[in-house]
C-alpha positions as a printed NumPy array, in Angstrom:
array([[-35.931,  56.289,  -0.667],
       [-34.02 ,  55.316,  -3.78 ],
       [-30.849,  54.663,  -1.742],
       [-32.827,  52.34 ,   0.525],
       [-34.214,  50.327,  -2.388],
       [-30.756,  50.099,  -3.978],
       [-29.217,  48.894,  -0.732],
       [-31.975,  46.277,  -0.278],
       [-31.514,  44.903,  -3.807],
       [-27.724,  44.721,  -3.368],
       [-28.097,  42.752,  -0.134],
       [-30.558,  40.375,  -1.802],
       [-28.144,  39.71 ,  -4.668],
       [-25.247,  39.068,  -2.327],
       [-27.278,  36.518,  -0.346],
       [-28.114,  34.628,  -3.574],
       [-24.506,  34.425,  -4.758],
       [-23.183,  30.853,  -4.408],
       [-19.597,  31.326,  -5.695],
       [-17.938,  29.305,  -8.471],
       [-19.677,  25.98 ,  -8.414],
       [-17.278,  24.254, -10.838],
       [-14.011,  25.741,  -9.496],
       [-11.002,  23.513,  -8.834],
       [ -8.412,  24.562,  -6.299],
       [ -4.746,  24.514,  -7.235],
       [ -3.955,  21.814,  -4.677],
       [ -6.583,  19.631,  -6.349],
       [ -4.729,  19.611,  -9.721],
       [ -2.182,  17.052, -10.903],
       [  0.105,  18.898, -13.317],
       [  1.085,  16.979, -16.47 ],
       [  4.461,  18.183, -17.793],
       [  4.93 ,  15.825, -20.777],
       [  3.148,  13.053, -22.715],
       [  4.587,   9.972, -24.397],
       [  3.184,   7.435, -26.826],
       [  4.627,   3.97 , -27.453],
       [  3.676,   0.973, -29.59 ],
       [  1.451,  -1.787, -28.334],
       [  0.284,  -4.696, -30.472],
       [ -3.402,  -4.133, -29.921],
       [ -3.463,  -0.464, -28.988],
       [ -1.196,   2.165, -27.46 ],
       [  0.885,   2.815, -24.361],
       [  0.282,   6.271, -22.922],
       [  2.908,   7.834, -20.664],
       [  2.142,  10.777, -18.416],
       [  4.932,  12.679, -16.739],
       [  3.51 ,  14.366, -13.649],
       [  4.986,  16.787, -11.15 ],
       [  5.582,  15.825,  -7.579],
       [  5.055,  18.906,  -5.355],
       [  7.273,  17.373,  -2.667],
       [ 10.224,  16.965,  -5.009],
       [ 10.097,  20.168,  -7.085],
       [ 12.445,  22.014,  -4.752],
       [ 15.442,  19.79 ,  -5.5  ],
       [ 18.089,  21.388,  -7.716],
       [ 19.857,  18.285,  -9.015],
       [ 18.878,  15.033, -10.663],
       [ 18.676,  13.059,  -7.422],
       [ 16.   ,  12.653,  -4.819],
       [ 15.039,  15.593,  -2.634],
       [ 16.967,  15.341,   0.637],
       [ 13.932,  16.374,   2.678],
       [ 11.207,  14.356,   1.049],
       [ 13.283,  11.605,  -0.547],
       [ 11.258,  12.15 ,  -3.717],
       [ 11.953,  12.922,  -7.352],
       [ 10.559,  16.151,  -8.924],
       [  8.586,  14.264, -11.598],
       [  7.362,  10.722, -12.125],
       [  6.258,   8.908, -15.285],
       [  3.179,   6.681, -15.284],
       [  2.265,   4.305, -18.119],
       [ -1.068,   2.926, -19.229],
       [ -1.826,   0.413, -21.95 ],
       [ -5.176,   0.422, -23.697],
       [ -6.806,   0.045, -27.092],
       [ -7.096,   3.778, -27.623],
       [ -5.477,   6.946, -26.19 ],
       [ -8.76 ,   8.004, -24.617],
       [ -9.241,   4.639, -22.839],
       [ -5.689,   4.852, -21.519],
       [ -6.403,   8.38 , -20.271],
       [ -9.593,   7.291, -18.523],
       [ -7.599,   4.576, -16.78 ],
       [ -4.99 ,   7.13 , -15.715],
       [ -7.663,   9.389, -14.186],
       [ -8.744,   6.604, -11.892],
       [ -5.201,   6.305, -10.529],
       [ -4.835,   9.862,  -9.227],
       [ -6.453,  11.611,  -6.299],
       [ -6.232,  14.943,  -8.13 ],
       [ -7.706,  16.239, -11.395],
       [ -5.315,  15.788, -14.342],
       [ -4.289,  19.216, -15.642],
       [ -2.851,  19.302, -19.187],
       [ -2.378,  23.044, -19.772],
       [  1.262,  22.823, -18.575],
       [  2.352,  20.1  , -21.015],
       [  5.838,  20.997, -22.299],
       [  6.26 ,  18.489, -25.098],
       [  5.062,  15.233, -26.67 ],
       [  7.401,  12.252, -27.33 ],
       [  6.524,   9.449, -29.772],
       [  8.459,   6.182, -29.733],
       [ 10.027,   5.231, -33.08 ],
       [  8.072,   1.971, -33.395],
       [  4.797,   3.759, -32.705],
       [  5.679,   6.27 , -35.402],
       [  6.589,   3.559, -37.909],
       [  3.922,   0.879, -37.254],
       [  0.981,   2.69 , -35.666],
       [  1.469,   6.093, -37.289],
       [  0.045,   9.48 , -36.42 ],
       [ -3.644,   8.986, -37.241],
       [ -4.717,   7.944, -33.718],
       [ -2.655,  10.711, -32.198],
       [ -3.935,  13.311, -34.641],
       [ -7.598,  12.524, -34.035],
       [ -7.204,  12.59 , -30.234],
       [ -5.144,  15.747, -29.887],
       [ -7.143,  17.67 , -32.528],
       [-10.286,  17.122, -30.415],
       [ -8.884,  17.164, -26.861],
       [ -9.96 ,  20.545, -25.475],
       [ -7.864,  20.473, -22.324],
       [ -4.491,  20.695, -24.086],
       [ -2.666,  23.501, -25.866],
       [ -1.083,  22.894, -29.271],
       [  1.94 ,  25.194, -28.944],
       [  4.528,  22.709, -27.63 ],
       [  7.153,  20.731, -29.578],
       [  6.747,  17.15 , -30.826],
       [  9.644,  14.658, -30.695],
       [ 10.199,  11.213, -32.183],
       [ 12.474,   9.016, -30.067],
       [ 15.072,   7.563, -32.456],
       [ 16.016,   3.916, -31.829],
       [ 14.26 ,   3.978, -28.468],
       [ 10.927,   4.443, -26.731],
       [  9.118,   7.502, -25.449],
       [  9.212,   5.952, -21.975],
       [ 13.031,   5.878, -22.024],
       [ 13.234,   9.596, -22.908],
       [ 10.647,  10.605, -20.332],
       [ 12.31 ,   8.606, -17.575],
       [ 15.867,   9.89 , -18.162],
       [ 17.051,  12.157, -15.367],
       [ 19.995,  14.212, -16.658],
       [ 23.034,  15.489, -14.773],
       [ 22.12 ,  19.195, -14.989],
       [ 18.346,  19.444, -15.097],
       [ 16.247,  17.798, -12.394],
       [ 13.207,  17.683, -14.684],
       [ 13.507,  15.782, -18.014],
       [ 10.794,  17.974, -19.551],
       [ 12.731,  21.141, -18.724],
       [ 15.86 ,  19.661, -20.279],
       [ 14.248,  18.614, -23.55 ],
       [ 12.079,  21.698, -23.882],
       [ 15.148,  23.849, -23.356],
       [ 17.069,  21.939, -26.028],
       [ 14.271,  22.56 , -28.536],
       [ 14.547,  26.301, -27.804],
       [ 18.319,  26.366, -28.253],
       [ 18.848,  24.33 , -31.415],
       [ 19.874,  27.223, -33.677],
       [ 23.567,  26.39 , -33.312],
       [ 23.239,  22.649, -33.957],
       [ 20.353,  21.834, -36.319],
       [ 19.411,  25.369, -37.325],
       [ 15.802,  25.449, -36.139],
       [ 14.97 ,  28.701, -34.356],
       [ 11.219,  28.086, -34.45 ],
       [  9.582,  25.149, -32.742],
       [  7.917,  22.468, -34.742],
       [  4.793,  22.507, -32.656],
       [  1.898,  20.102, -32.282],
       [ -0.331,  22.596, -34.088],
       [  1.911,  22.461, -37.191],
       [  2.078,  18.635, -37.072],
       [ -1.734,  18.495, -36.947],
       [ -2.089,  20.98 , -39.798],
       [  0.395,  19.102, -41.973],
       [ -1.372,  15.857, -41.202],
       [ -4.622,  17.294, -42.564],
       [ -2.889,  18.881, -45.567],
       [ -3.169,  17.425, -49.074],
       [  0.06 ,  19.03 , -50.24 ],
       [  2.539,  18.467, -47.406],
       [  3.881,  15.637, -45.284],
       [  4.884,  15.753, -41.601],
       [  8.263,  16.331, -39.995],
       [  9.043,  16.861, -36.307],
       [ 11.975,  16.952, -33.916],
       [ 14.125,  13.848, -33.392],
       [ 15.739,  12.902, -30.066],
       [ 17.916,  10.02 , -28.942],
       [ 19.841,   8.942, -25.888],
       [ 23.468,   9.928, -26.122],
       [ 26.133,   7.244, -26.43 ],
       [ 28.867,   6.895, -23.849],
       [ 32.155,   8.583, -24.703],
       [ 34.238,   7.362, -21.803],
       [ 33.883,   4.401, -19.451],
       [ 36.591,   5.497, -16.997],
       [ 35.337,   4.353, -13.588],
       [ 37.362,   7.112, -11.898],
       [ 34.997,   9.725, -13.349],
       [ 31.797,   7.703, -13.144],
       [ 30.103,  10.026, -10.642],
       [ 30.8  ,  13.161, -12.736],
       [ 30.281,  11.609, -16.185],
       [ 27.675,  13.809, -17.844],
       [ 27.479,  11.522, -20.916],
       [ 25.962,   8.671, -18.964],
       [ 22.468,  10.024, -18.662],
       [ 21.516,  12.543, -21.314],
       [ 19.942,  12.829, -24.72 ],
       [ 20.52 ,  14.935, -27.796],
       [ 18.533,  16.173, -30.782],
       [ 18.947,  14.296, -34.063],
       [ 18.021,  14.971, -37.65 ],
       [ 14.315,  15.363, -38.405],
       [ 12.099,  12.287, -38.879],
       [ 10.37 ,  12.028, -42.252],
       [  6.734,  10.902, -42.454],
       [  4.694,   9.739, -45.372],
       [  0.911,   9.201, -45.072],
       [  1.172,   9.551, -41.297],
       [  3.909,   6.893, -40.832],
       [  7.621,   7.316, -40.207],
       [  9.652,   6.285, -43.289],
       [ 13.134,   7.756, -42.701],
       [ 15.407,  10.263, -41.043],
       [ 17.324,  13.35 , -42.106],
       [ 20.947,  13.745, -41.07 ],
       [ 21.906,  16.778, -38.981],
       [ 23.406,  18.517, -42.041],
       [ 20.243,  17.809, -44.067],
       [ 18.136,  19.081, -41.18 ],
       [ 20.126,  22.331, -41.215],
       [ 19.521,  22.592, -45.002],
       [ 15.803,  21.932, -44.427],
       [ 15.848,  24.824, -41.922],
       [ 17.433,  27.079, -44.541],
       [ 14.789,  26.169, -47.107],
       [ 11.949,  26.812, -44.641],
       [ 13.479,  30.176, -43.555],
       [ 13.498,  29.04 , -39.931],
       [ 17.06 ,  30.239, -39.233],
       [ 16.374,  33.671, -37.791],
       [ 19.328,  33.422, -35.4  ],
       [ 23.   ,  32.586, -35.972],
       [ 23.808,  28.956, -36.794],
       [ 27.107,  27.168, -37.133],
       [ 28.182,  25.769, -40.478],
       [ 31.277,  23.728, -41.369],
       [ 32.583,  23.193, -44.889],
       [ 35.653,  21.439, -46.295],
       [ 38.559,  23.604, -47.385],
       [ 38.817,  24.16 , -51.185],
       [ 42.16 ,  22.349, -51.406],
       [ 43.946,  19.994, -49.082],
       [ 42.823,  18.858, -45.666],
       [ 40.998,  20.949, -43.143],
       [ 37.702,  22.662, -42.513],
       [ 36.135,  26.109, -42.451],
       [ 33.803,  26.913, -39.604],
       [ 31.546,  29.928, -39.953],
       [ 28.664,  31.462, -38.046],
       [ 25.829,  32.468, -40.357],
       [ 23.735,  35.117, -38.609],
       [ 21.473,  35.957, -41.54 ],
       [ 20.463,  33.487, -44.204],
       [ 17.437,  33.956, -46.418],
       [ 16.042,  31.508, -48.93 ],
       [ 13.647,  31.978, -51.813],
       [ 12.246,  29.059, -53.769],
       [ 10.762,  29.726, -57.224],
       [  8.75 ,  27.041, -59.032],
       [  8.659,  26.993, -62.827],
       [  8.082,  24.757, -65.853],
       [ 11.181,  24.413, -67.978],
       [ 10.761,  22.387, -71.178],
       [  7.796,  20.619, -69.583],
       [  9.821,  19.748, -66.459],
       [  8.636,  20.915, -63.057],
       [ 11.612,  22.803, -61.655],
       [ 12.341,  24.531, -58.33 ],
       [ 15.124,  27.077, -58.177],
       [ 16.396,  27.657, -54.659],
       [ 18.208,  30.953, -53.997],
       [ 20.186,  31.108, -50.733],
       [ 21.8  ,  34.347, -49.634],
       [ 23.641,  35.182, -46.428],
       [ 26.656,  36.552, -44.616],
       [ 29.12 ,  34.663, -42.44 ],
       [ 31.588,  35.333, -39.668],
       [ 34.658,  33.099, -39.69 ],
       [ 34.981,  31.095, -36.461],
       [ 37.605,  28.467, -37.31 ],
       [ 39.914,  27.526, -40.139],
       [ 42.211,  24.494, -40.113],
       [ 43.687,  24.913, -43.569],
       [ 46.608,  27.221, -44.315],
       [ 44.936,  29.99 , -46.268],
       [ 46.353,  33.512, -45.523],
       [ 43.434,  35.473, -44.105],
       [ 45.397,  38.691, -44.491],
       [ 45.189,  38.215, -48.255],
       [ 41.855,  39.553, -49.688],
       [ 42.062,  36.971, -52.462],
       [ 41.453,  34.231, -49.87 ],
       [ 37.871,  35.207, -49.093],
       [ 36.316,  34.445, -52.49 ],
       [ 37.724,  30.902, -52.168],
       [ 36.261,  30.496, -48.682],
       [ 32.931,  31.896, -49.867],
       [ 32.877,  29.385, -52.717],
       [ 33.663,  26.504, -50.367],
       [ 30.716,  27.441, -48.137],
       [ 28.423,  27.893, -51.141],
       [ 29.315,  24.505, -52.617],
       [ 28.784,  22.792, -49.261],
       [ 25.337,  24.426, -48.721],
       [ 24.284,  23.607, -52.293],
       [ 25.273,  19.967, -51.828],
       [ 23.434,  19.717, -48.505],
       [ 20.276,  21.177, -50.025],
       [ 20.425,  18.792, -52.99 ],
       [ 20.877,  15.862, -50.558],
       [ 17.923,  17.106, -48.491],
       [ 15.645,  17.227, -51.537],
       [ 16.858,  13.822, -52.812],
       [ 16.138,  12.145, -49.515],
       [ 12.573,  13.485, -49.461],
       [ 12.13 ,  12.453, -53.085],
       [ 13.426,   8.969, -52.261],
       [ 10.408,   8.478, -49.995],
       [  8.039,  10.505, -52.285],
       [  7.345,  12.578, -49.193],
       [  6.934,  16.32 , -49.675],
       [  8.188,  17.535, -46.302],
       [  9.623,  20.614, -48.032],
       [  6.296,  22.287, -48.885],
       [  6.945,  22.214, -52.642],
       [  3.289,  21.355, -53.286],
       [  2.063,  24.29 , -51.2  ],
       [  4.442,  26.615, -53.038],
       [  3.295,  25.418, -56.447],
       [ -0.34 ,  25.866, -55.384],
       [  0.364,  29.435, -54.258],
       [  2.466,  30.498, -57.258],
       [  0.966,  28.404, -60.064],
       [ -2.473,  27.134, -58.962],
       [ -3.55 ,  25.931, -62.394],
       [ -0.359,  23.914, -62.818],
       [ -0.819,  22.401, -59.369],
       [ -4.372,  21.307, -60.24 ],
       [ -2.984,  19.373, -63.221],
       [ -0.523,  17.545, -60.972],
       [ -2.464,  17.256, -57.724],
       [ -3.797,  13.709, -58.143],
       [ -0.305,  12.352, -58.759],
       [  1.568,  14.818, -56.57 ],
       [  3.903,  12.249, -54.863],
       [  5.05 ,  11.133, -58.334],
       [  5.421,  14.702, -59.578],
       [  7.329,  15.69 , -56.482],
       [  9.703,  12.769, -56.846],
       [ 10.433,  13.713, -60.47 ],
       [ 10.831,  17.457, -59.881],
       [ 14.141,  19.04 , -60.837],
       [ 15.962,  21.226, -58.272],
       [ 18.526,  23.936, -58.921],
       [ 20.353,  25.492, -55.95 ],
       [ 22.173,  28.83 , -56.163],
       [ 23.993,  29.893, -52.993],
       [ 25.472,  33.337, -52.406],
       [ 27.419,  33.408, -49.121],
       [ 29.861,  36.179, -48.178],
       [ 32.241,  36.072, -45.176],
       [ 31.94 ,  39.592, -43.854],
       [ 34.388,  39.222, -40.936],
       [ 37.399,  36.961, -40.095],
       [ 36.324,  36.969, -36.452],
       [ 38.425,  38.394, -33.624],
       [ 41.791,  37.735, -35.324],
       [ 42.863,  38.223, -38.94 ],
       [ 46.123,  36.268, -39.078],
       [ 45.663,  32.547, -38.448],
       [ 47.984,  30.29 , -36.462],
       [ 48.927,  28.514, -39.713],
       [ 50.344,  31.775, -41.073],
       [ 52.118,  32.493, -37.812],
       [ 53.952,  29.145, -37.85 ],
       [ 55.253,  29.606, -41.379]])
């Protein structure tokens, strides 16, 4: 009897099931791979890079031979606000816009300078359909549309190219952790820290030889630049690549090996070293009434190149090479701090550090923190040791003597 009742109830429940009412099939979704924002006099220009299912199979940067279509397309919409531009975009597609696959956000330089990040911050902080764990770029000397529309020689998808570069920047600008949208939003709401993000620009031509025009990889590509510096949500300046590397050291974002080049102690030439482990500790203090930050940098290096005639077989050479690397790192860090102080923009997190280590002192200085940050004294102490000469001890300079 009980089995009969159980069976009857089960059948009744199955009949009443109606499935997922609000479900959306995969072929009803329009995947958004990247977003761009550009300046408009009375609003904003929103760019959406969308996937083209018919062109995804192509392996180069040209049109698919079967469908005669590109793997992604970029659509642009001008409106007073980002939301209005998005609503206009929705009316142009037959599929539902799907933002969970966004790989990065690009902001045009003029938008960053003139419009600023406030509109962007408010929209993305509230927009529930988008993740916050993708990198943010500012397009140096160009527009977001130009970056999104650039098909490179190797990667068919511009978003794959730029996202990959952000992951592999440890050797060039030292960043081994993404500067994600979530961090940009957090810094924007912070009272003690200003915003930085990635920088990107189109690469200049190296050769104009018509014979190699078809295989010239420099013609259509872009590269990462130094970090853009913001103050009160607007772009005010740029770090150089060396200063960006120093910023990475100070933020302890160099978990992997990075390349570093310093001038030889005497004469012409350079020392190139790979720095696999660099750790930085910043200590705030008050010295004779002066707010002071002492930056301790410690690491080991592996020699990769030397173009000055120092005998590597002589143990007395290495202290000189160590000192040259230390002086170069110290100078780069001082330059990095000075550039931020020039704009009174604490992109280094000095205010956060003072709040954590000396909260009462920070409270005294909080209302005039930009002024206090600009006047802060910085001492840099680097301790770098070359632990290996690389694969060869004797250099070519010694061999030719």
